[in-house]
Amino acid sequence: MAAAHWMAPEHGRTVIPCTPAQRGRALGLVGEMGLLEAVRPEAGAVFGETVIVAGLWTANERRLHLVRRLREEHGCRLGPVTLWCGQRLREERDGSLEDILARLAAADPRLLHHPWVCAELARDPQDANRWERPFATEYELAIAAVLVVFGPTLTLTARHPATGPATVTGIPHRTVLWQRLSTADGLDLTVLNAAARHRPQGPPRHTTASCAEEWLTHLPPATGASVLVVSGNPHTERTLGDITRVARAAGRDDLSLHPAGNGAPERPWRLELCLGEIARLLYNDAVHTGVVPAVSAAARRA
């Protein structure tokens, strides 16, 4: 019953009835478990490469800004960066087409004339096939967020086509596997367009684990690489555990994975989001016992 409730689609979005005092005490407890605070590498840390686990627009911007700060303000060497996203249709929470254009214009009006943006705007926003509309999926939204954070000098370089059939009935065959971008100051960033998969907690889409599988297959890191994994609390530890399990199953025990992420956002359902992640951590512990510790030492002490 608990799993069905807390691991349902968009887990943790249903606000539970409780008094402000109860909510405050509960938030204090999940805070002691390390589910609210930001996670940062030490200043000057060096990584062979970095992966960013994408999500909704706001999360993508926050995670991309974190990567930029780590490079420019904290002296971290991040290596090439891969942004994991894929076949998920744009949701209301991502914003409307007008919202997206307003964000681009607010960041820099020149972005509205960027060749990639112009190509998106050439698509019919009323197309009966939602997959063919401008900024249709998380993949396009992620590139738009990269433009907002890194500016109009961002260039699109190599692009690798996807081959093979669609992975899920009702979701079209993807045409792009990954797109590489470069910033004016020399950051190489690859946007992975992961295929949709069936998943137990909601409608088909890519998952952290499936993105990790595609990353290891199509964009494999160097042997022994130290990899920074950027997500955001309260998801940080769970995403790291998902990736660790996939890496071990693929025989990549040589990789050293390190978490980073912004603190949990201030939302009315902040507590519920944490409870949803705790449920998933416990579920992972039960299903993958002995594979990887899903709950941190701090969480166990709490």
mmCIF file of C-alpha atoms in Angstrom:
data_model
loop_
_atom_site.group_PDB
_atom_site.id
_atom_site.type_symbol
_atom_site.label_atom_id
_atom_site.label_comp_id
_atom_site.label_asym_id
_atom_site.label_seq_id
_atom_site.Cartn_x
_atom_site.Cartn_y
_atom_site.Cartn_z
ATOM 1 C CA MET A 1 0.000 0.000 0.000
ATOM 2 C CA ALA A 2 2.774 2.459 0.914
ATOM 3 C CA ALA A 3 4.666 1.656 -2.273
ATOM 4 C CA ALA A 4 1.531 2.122 -4.367
ATOM 5 C CA HIS A 5 0.929 5.552 -2.822
ATOM 6 C CA TRP A 6 4.422 7.008 -2.574
ATOM 7 C CA MET A 7 5.827 5.521 -5.760
ATOM 8 C CA ALA A 8 2.883 6.431 -7.977
ATOM 9 C CA PRO A 9 3.317 8.711 -11.024
ATOM 10 C CA GLU A 10 5.089 11.936 -9.992
ATOM 11 C CA HIS A 11 5.476 10.470 -6.511
ATOM 12 C CA GLY A 12 5.180 12.732 -3.521
ATOM 13 C CA ARG A 13 2.939 15.368 -5.112
ATOM 14 C CA THR A 14 -0.155 14.604 -2.995
ATOM 15 C CA VAL A 15 -0.081 16.835 0.087
ATOM 16 C CA ILE A 16 -0.774 14.884 3.276
ATOM 17 C CA PRO A 17 -3.008 16.387 5.990
ATOM 18 C CA CYS A 18 -0.977 17.533 8.999
ATOM 19 C CA THR A 19 -0.623 20.555 11.243
ATOM 20 C CA PRO A 20 2.117 23.149 10.629
ATOM 21 C CA ALA A 21 3.872 21.877 13.758
ATOM 22 C CA GLN A 22 3.798 18.293 12.519
ATOM 23 C CA ARG A 23 5.061 19.362 9.097
ATOM 24 C CA GLY A 24 7.865 21.362 10.678
ATOM 25 C CA ARG A 25 8.950 18.420 12.834
ATOM 26 C CA ALA A 26 8.814 16.044 9.859
ATOM 27 C CA LEU A 27 10.878 18.413 7.727
ATOM 28 C CA GLY A 28 13.408 18.592 10.542
ATOM 29 C CA LEU A 29 13.714 14.807 10.508
ATOM 30 C CA VAL A 30 14.156 14.538 6.745
ATOM 31 C CA GLY A 31 16.635 17.387 6.996
ATOM 32 C CA GLU A 32 18.697 15.312 9.441
ATOM 33 C CA MET A 33 18.650 12.564 6.812
ATOM 34 C CA GLY A 34 20.371 14.894 4.348
ATOM 35 C CA LEU A 35 17.419 15.152 1.963
ATOM 36 C CA LEU A 36 17.071 18.947 1.972
ATOM 37 C CA GLU A 37 20.557 20.410 1.823
ATOM 38 C CA ALA A 38 22.706 21.162 -1.203
ATOM 39 C CA VAL A 39 25.538 18.744 -1.979
ATOM 40 C CA ARG A 40 28.761 20.274 -3.286
ATOM 41 C CA PRO A 41 32.191 18.913 -4.223
ATOM 42 C CA GLU A 42 35.203 20.596 -2.657
ATOM 43 C CA ALA A 43 36.495 23.733 -4.364
ATOM 44 C CA GLY A 44 39.079 22.836 -6.976
ATOM 45 C CA ALA A 45 37.944 19.208 -7.257
ATOM 46 C CA VAL A 46 38.874 17.450 -10.489
ATOM 47 C CA PHE A 47 36.575 15.038 -12.338
ATOM 48 C CA GLY A 48 37.087 13.112 -15.549
ATOM 49 C CA GLU A 49 33.574 13.991 -16.638
ATOM 50 C CA THR A 50 30.212 15.173 -15.352
ATOM 51 C CA VAL A 51 26.659 13.978 -15.924
ATOM 52 C CA ILE A 52 23.538 16.027 -15.208
ATOM 53 C CA VAL A 53 20.273 14.197 -14.584
ATOM 54 C CA ALA A 54 17.613 16.327 -16.267
ATOM 55 C CA GLY A 55 14.036 16.922 -15.158
ATOM 56 C CA LEU A 56 11.521 19.728 -15.470
ATOM 57 C CA TRP A 57 12.637 23.088 -16.851
ATOM 58 C CA THR A 58 13.277 24.709 -13.457
ATOM 59 C CA ALA A 59 15.373 21.760 -12.286
ATOM 60 C CA ASN A 60 17.395 21.825 -15.505
ATOM 61 C CA GLU A 61 18.191 25.518 -15.141
ATOM 62 C CA ARG A 62 19.200 25.128 -11.497
ATOM 63 C CA ARG A 63 21.467 22.162 -12.266
ATOM 64 C CA LEU A 64 23.073 23.866 -15.258
ATOM 65 C CA HIS A 65 23.688 27.010 -13.197
ATOM 66 C CA LEU A 66 25.297 24.814 -10.527
ATOM 67 C CA VAL A 67 27.671 23.352 -13.120
ATOM 68 C CA ARG A 68 28.541 26.841 -14.304
ATOM 69 C CA ARG A 69 29.239 28.031 -10.749
ATOM 70 C CA LEU A 70 31.389 25.003 -9.975
ATOM 71 C CA ARG A 71 33.553 25.825 -13.002
ATOM 72 C CA GLU A 72 33.669 29.600 -12.726
ATOM 73 C CA GLU A 73 33.496 30.273 -8.982
ATOM 74 C CA HIS A 74 34.791 27.125 -7.289
ATOM 75 C CA GLY A 75 37.596 26.183 -9.651
ATOM 76 C CA CYS A 76 36.301 22.661 -10.259
ATOM 77 C CA ARG A 77 37.479 20.837 -13.353
ATOM 78 C CA LEU A 78 34.482 18.926 -14.641
ATOM 79 C CA GLY A 79 35.688 17.441 -17.923
ATOM 80 C CA PRO A 80 33.102 16.938 -20.677
ATOM 81 C CA VAL A 81 29.513 17.230 -19.476
ATOM 82 C CA THR A 82 26.605 14.993 -20.516
ATOM 83 C CA LEU A 83 23.026 16.092 -19.864
ATOM 84 C CA TRP A 84 20.684 13.096 -19.570
ATOM 85 C CA CYS A 85 17.210 13.686 -20.948
ATOM 86 C CA GLY A 86 14.956 12.045 -23.484
ATOM 87 C CA GLN A 87 11.542 10.981 -24.691
ATOM 88 C CA ARG A 88 9.130 12.694 -22.333
ATOM 89 C CA LEU A 89 6.523 15.069 -23.747
ATOM 90 C CA ARG A 90 6.535 18.631 -22.436
ATOM 91 C CA GLU A 91 4.244 18.928 -19.431
ATOM 92 C CA GLU A 92 2.241 21.859 -18.118
ATOM 93 C CA ARG A 93 4.831 22.232 -15.347
ATOM 94 C CA ASP A 94 7.549 22.777 -17.965
ATOM 95 C CA GLY A 95 5.659 25.817 -19.226
ATOM 96 C CA SER A 96 3.804 26.757 -22.392
ATOM 97 C CA LEU A 97 5.467 27.736 -25.655
ATOM 98 C CA GLU A 98 4.949 31.375 -24.658
ATOM 99 C CA ASP A 99 6.628 30.721 -21.293
ATOM 100 C CA ILE A 100 9.635 29.156 -22.998
ATOM 101 C CA LEU A 101 10.031 32.052 -25.425
ATOM 102 C CA ALA A 102 9.724 34.525 -22.542
ATOM 103 C CA ARG A 103 12.504 32.731 -20.650
ATOM 104 C CA LEU A 104 14.759 32.791 -23.701
ATOM 105 C CA ALA A 105 14.077 36.483 -24.314
ATOM 106 C CA ALA A 106 14.610 37.388 -20.653
ATOM 107 C CA ALA A 107 17.985 35.639 -20.641
ATOM 108 C CA ASP A 108 19.110 37.314 -23.898
ATOM 109 C CA PRO A 109 16.833 38.578 -26.720
ATOM 110 C CA ARG A 110 19.363 37.259 -29.241
ATOM 111 C CA LEU A 111 18.392 33.720 -28.251
ATOM 112 C CA LEU A 112 15.130 34.114 -30.151
ATOM 113 C CA HIS A 113 17.225 34.319 -33.319
ATOM 114 C CA HIS A 114 19.550 31.442 -32.496
ATOM 115 C CA PRO A 115 19.499 28.947 -35.412
ATOM 116 C CA TRP A 116 18.375 26.095 -33.189
ATOM 117 C CA VAL A 117 15.492 28.132 -31.706
ATOM 118 C CA CYS A 118 14.433 29.259 -35.188
ATOM 119 C CA ALA A 119 14.330 25.628 -36.307
ATOM 120 C CA GLU A 120 12.070 24.758 -33.370
ATOM 121 C CA LEU A 121 9.757 27.690 -34.111
ATOM 122 C CA ALA A 122 9.386 26.522 -37.710
ATOM 123 C CA ARG A 123 7.383 23.563 -36.370
ATOM 124 C CA ASP A 124 3.585 23.839 -36.075
ATOM 125 C CA PRO A 125 2.567 24.521 -32.443
ATOM 126 C CA GLN A 126 -0.902 23.113 -33.228
ATOM 127 C CA ASP A 127 0.316 19.909 -34.865
ATOM 128 C CA ALA A 128 -2.046 17.049 -34.046
ATOM 129 C CA ASN A 129 1.019 14.976 -33.208
ATOM 130 C CA ARG A 130 2.331 16.490 -29.971
ATOM 131 C CA TRP A 131 5.755 14.964 -30.655
ATOM 132 C CA GLU A 132 6.117 17.291 -33.664
ATOM 133 C CA ARG A 133 5.380 20.581 -31.897
ATOM 134 C CA PRO A 134 8.066 23.160 -30.953
ATOM 135 C CA PHE A 135 10.017 22.226 -27.823
ATOM 136 C CA ALA A 136 7.996 19.012 -27.779
ATOM 137 C CA THR A 137 10.043 16.871 -25.410
ATOM 138 C CA GLU A 138 12.446 16.993 -22.511
ATOM 139 C CA TYR A 139 15.280 16.710 -25.039
ATOM 140 C CA GLU A 140 14.396 20.003 -26.759
ATOM 141 C CA LEU A 141 13.599 21.647 -23.428
ATOM 142 C CA ALA A 142 17.035 20.686 -22.134
ATOM 143 C CA ILE A 143 18.796 22.311 -25.088
ATOM 144 C CA ALA A 144 16.700 25.446 -24.601
ATOM 145 C CA ALA A 145 17.721 25.540 -20.926
ATOM 146 C CA VAL A 146 21.386 25.197 -21.919
ATOM 147 C CA LEU A 147 20.924 28.219 -24.203
ATOM 148 C CA VAL A 148 19.405 30.219 -21.346
ATOM 149 C CA VAL A 149 22.291 29.417 -19.001
ATOM 150 C CA PHE A 150 25.227 29.641 -21.438
ATOM 151 C CA GLY A 151 23.960 32.251 -23.893
ATOM 152 C CA PRO A 152 23.646 32.866 -27.648
ATOM 153 C CA THR A 153 27.284 32.007 -28.409
ATOM 154 C CA LEU A 154 26.492 28.353 -27.724
ATOM 155 C CA THR A 155 27.112 26.340 -30.881
ATOM 156 C CA LEU A 156 25.744 22.965 -31.935
ATOM 157 C CA THR A 157 28.475 20.748 -33.299
ATOM 158 C CA ALA A 158 28.357 16.950 -33.754
ATOM 159 C CA ARG A 159 25.002 15.199 -33.842
ATOM 160 C CA HIS A 160 24.550 11.437 -33.772
ATOM 161 C CA PRO A 161 21.392 9.964 -35.376
ATOM 162 C CA ALA A 162 19.439 7.246 -33.612
ATOM 163 C CA THR A 163 18.716 4.023 -35.419
ATOM 164 C CA GLY A 164 16.401 1.142 -34.693
ATOM 165 C CA PRO A 165 12.669 0.901 -33.972
ATOM 166 C CA ALA A 166 10.647 2.710 -31.343
ATOM 167 C CA THR A 167 11.089 1.211 -27.874
ATOM 168 C CA VAL A 168 7.508 1.703 -26.658
ATOM 169 C CA THR A 169 4.235 1.389 -28.589
ATOM 170 C CA GLY A 170 2.645 4.805 -29.062
ATOM 171 C CA ILE A 171 5.911 6.704 -28.689
ATOM 172 C CA PRO A 172 7.655 7.493 -31.980
ATOM 173 C CA HIS A 173 11.064 6.311 -33.072
ATOM 174 C CA ARG A 174 13.653 8.881 -31.989
ATOM 175 C CA THR A 175 15.801 10.371 -34.750
ATOM 176 C CA VAL A 176 18.582 11.814 -32.564
ATOM 177 C CA LEU A 177 20.677 9.821 -30.086
ATOM 178 C CA TRP A 178 22.763 12.728 -28.857
ATOM 179 C CA GLN A 179 23.644 16.317 -29.741
ATOM 180 C CA ARG A 180 26.952 17.941 -28.845
ATOM 181 C CA LEU A 181 27.211 21.630 -27.938
ATOM 182 C CA SER A 182 30.144 23.925 -27.161
ATOM 183 C CA THR A 183 30.281 27.115 -25.119
ATOM 184 C CA ALA A 184 32.437 30.127 -25.885
ATOM 185 C CA ASP A 185 34.685 29.338 -22.902
ATOM 186 C CA GLY A 186 35.393 25.787 -24.006
ATOM 187 C CA LEU A 187 32.841 23.644 -22.184
ATOM 188 C CA ASP A 188 31.844 20.561 -24.190
ATOM 189 C CA LEU A 189 28.300 19.454 -23.406
ATOM 190 C CA THR A 190 26.465 16.476 -24.901
ATOM 191 C CA VAL A 191 22.673 16.181 -24.633
ATOM 192 C CA LEU A 192 21.599 12.521 -24.534
ATOM 193 C CA ASN A 193 18.147 11.849 -26.001
ATOM 194 C CA ALA A 194 17.333 8.625 -24.152
ATOM 195 C CA ALA A 195 14.586 6.332 -25.405
ATOM 196 C CA ALA A 196 11.330 5.847 -23.533
ATOM 197 C CA ARG A 197 10.982 2.683 -21.441
ATOM 198 C CA HIS A 198 8.148 1.046 -19.555
ATOM 199 C CA ARG A 199 8.469 1.763 -15.832
ATOM 200 C CA PRO A 200 6.554 0.598 -12.741
ATOM 201 C CA GLN A 201 5.845 4.032 -11.245
ATOM 202 C CA GLY A 202 4.157 5.771 -14.163
ATOM 203 C CA PRO A 203 3.672 6.093 -17.925
ATOM 204 C CA PRO A 204 6.563 5.188 -20.244
ATOM 205 C CA ARG A 205 9.549 7.514 -20.402
ATOM 206 C CA HIS A 206 13.277 7.280 -19.850
ATOM 207 C CA THR A 207 14.566 6.733 -16.296
ATOM 208 C CA THR A 208 17.799 7.471 -14.485
ATOM 209 C CA ALA A 209 18.768 3.818 -14.857
ATOM 210 C CA SER A 210 17.959 3.661 -18.577
ATOM 211 C CA CYS A 211 19.912 6.875 -19.179
ATOM 212 C CA ALA A 212 22.866 5.328 -17.353
ATOM 213 C CA GLU A 213 22.631 2.244 -19.568
ATOM 214 C CA GLU A 214 22.637 4.359 -22.741
ATOM 215 C CA TRP A 215 25.481 6.521 -21.432
ATOM 216 C CA LEU A 216 27.646 3.484 -20.738
ATOM 217 C CA THR A 217 26.784 2.008 -24.138
ATOM 218 C CA HIS A 218 26.977 5.028 -26.442
ATOM 219 C CA LEU A 219 29.137 7.547 -24.547
ATOM 220 C CA PRO A 220 31.251 5.337 -22.262
ATOM 221 C CA PRO A 221 33.515 7.122 -19.770
ATOM 222 C CA ALA A 222 37.208 6.324 -19.632
ATOM 223 C CA THR A 223 38.392 3.429 -17.493
ATOM 224 C CA GLY A 224 38.742 4.516 -13.880
ATOM 225 C CA ALA A 225 37.028 7.858 -14.515
ATOM 226 C CA SER A 226 35.938 10.013 -11.597
ATOM 227 C CA VAL A 227 32.408 11.129 -12.515
ATOM 228 C CA LEU A 228 30.426 13.940 -10.907
ATOM 229 C CA VAL A 229 26.675 13.204 -10.915
ATOM 230 C CA VAL A 230 24.569 16.378 -10.687
ATOM 231 C CA SER A 231 20.926 16.128 -9.712
ATOM 232 C CA GLY A 232 19.091 17.784 -6.828
ATOM 233 C CA ASN A 233 17.813 16.918 -3.396
ATOM 234 C CA PRO A 234 15.841 15.014 -2.277
ATOM 235 C CA HIS A 235 16.706 12.932 -5.377
ATOM 236 C CA THR A 236 20.520 13.120 -5.172
ATOM 237 C CA GLU A 237 21.246 9.937 -3.265
ATOM 238 C CA ARG A 238 18.624 7.832 -5.041
ATOM 239 C CA THR A 239 19.859 8.832 -8.502
ATOM 240 C CA LEU A 240 23.424 8.050 -7.474
ATOM 241 C CA GLY A 241 22.297 4.626 -6.236
ATOM 242 C CA ASP A 242 20.440 3.924 -9.496
ATOM 243 C CA ILE A 243 23.513 4.794 -11.556
ATOM 244 C CA THR A 244 25.829 2.796 -9.306
ATOM 245 C CA ARG A 245 23.697 -0.324 -9.723
ATOM 246 C CA VAL A 246 23.662 0.028 -13.512
ATOM 247 C CA ALA A 247 27.424 0.610 -13.633
ATOM 248 C CA ARG A 248 28.107 -2.476 -11.502
ATOM 249 C CA ALA A 249 25.744 -4.629 -13.571
ATOM 250 C CA ALA A 250 27.605 -3.464 -16.691
ATOM 251 C CA GLY A 251 30.955 -4.418 -15.195
ATOM 252 C CA ARG A 252 32.029 -0.796 -14.675
ATOM 253 C CA ASP A 253 33.074 -1.068 -11.030
ATOM 254 C CA ASP A 254 36.097 0.975 -12.067
ATOM 255 C CA LEU A 255 34.056 4.185 -12.114
ATOM 256 C CA SER A 256 34.129 6.512 -9.118
ATOM 257 C CA LEU A 257 30.775 8.313 -8.808
ATOM 258 C CA HIS A 258 30.386 11.494 -6.744
ATOM 259 C CA PRO A 259 27.081 13.302 -5.993
ATOM 260 C CA ALA A 260 26.325 17.000 -6.353
ATOM 261 C CA GLY A 261 23.061 18.876 -6.376
ATOM 262 C CA ASN A 262 21.001 21.828 -5.296
ATOM 263 C CA GLY A 263 18.959 21.785 -2.112
ATOM 264 C CA ALA A 264 15.344 20.641 -2.186
ATOM 265 C CA PRO A 265 13.135 23.411 -3.639
ATOM 266 C CA GLU A 266 10.784 25.369 -1.422
ATOM 267 C CA ARG A 267 7.420 23.932 -2.483
ATOM 268 C CA PRO A 268 4.156 23.221 -0.600
ATOM 269 C CA TRP A 269 4.798 19.513 -1.191
ATOM 270 C CA ARG A 270 8.468 19.618 -0.112
ATOM 271 C CA LEU A 271 7.864 17.079 2.657
ATOM 272 C CA GLU A 272 5.853 14.786 0.389
ATOM 273 C CA LEU A 273 8.611 14.883 -2.246
ATOM 274 C CA CYS A 274 11.067 13.708 0.411
ATOM 275 C CA LEU A 275 8.716 10.951 1.575
ATOM 276 C CA GLY A 276 8.393 9.770 -2.008
ATOM 277 C CA GLU A 277 12.173 9.547 -2.306
ATOM 278 C CA ILE A 278 12.447 7.699 1.018
ATOM 279 C CA ALA A 279 9.905 5.173 -0.287
ATOM 280 C CA ARG A 280 11.983 4.679 -3.423
ATOM 281 C CA LEU A 281 15.189 4.331 -1.414
ATOM 282 C CA LEU A 282 13.579 1.667 0.784
ATOM 283 C CA TYR A 283 12.147 -0.078 -2.270
ATOM 284 C CA ASN A 284 15.590 -0.099 -3.895
ATOM 285 C CA ASP A 285 17.112 -1.473 -0.693
ATOM 286 C CA ALA A 286 14.550 -4.286 -0.629
ATOM 287 C CA VAL A 287 14.862 -5.180 -4.307
ATOM 288 C CA HIS A 288 18.627 -4.772 -4.617
ATOM 289 C CA THR A 289 19.785 -5.974 -1.206
ATOM 290 C CA GLY A 290 23.538 -6.323 -1.136
ATOM 291 C CA VAL A 291 24.033 -4.486 -4.438
ATOM 292 C CA VAL A 292 24.515 -0.914 -3.246
ATOM 293 C CA PRO A 293 23.660 0.909 0.001
ATOM 294 C CA ALA A 294 20.691 3.056 -0.953
ATOM 295 C CA VAL A 295 20.329 5.000 2.301
ATOM 296 C CA SER A 296 23.208 7.038 3.655
ATOM 297 C CA ALA A 297 24.797 6.632 7.047
ATOM 298 C CA ALA A 298 23.188 9.929 8.084
ATOM 299 C CA ALA A 299 19.782 8.591 7.089
ATOM 300 C CA ARG A 300 20.314 5.371 9.043
ATOM 301 C CA ARG A 301 21.350 7.342 12.163
ATOM 302 C CA ALA A 302 18.198 9.442 11.878
#
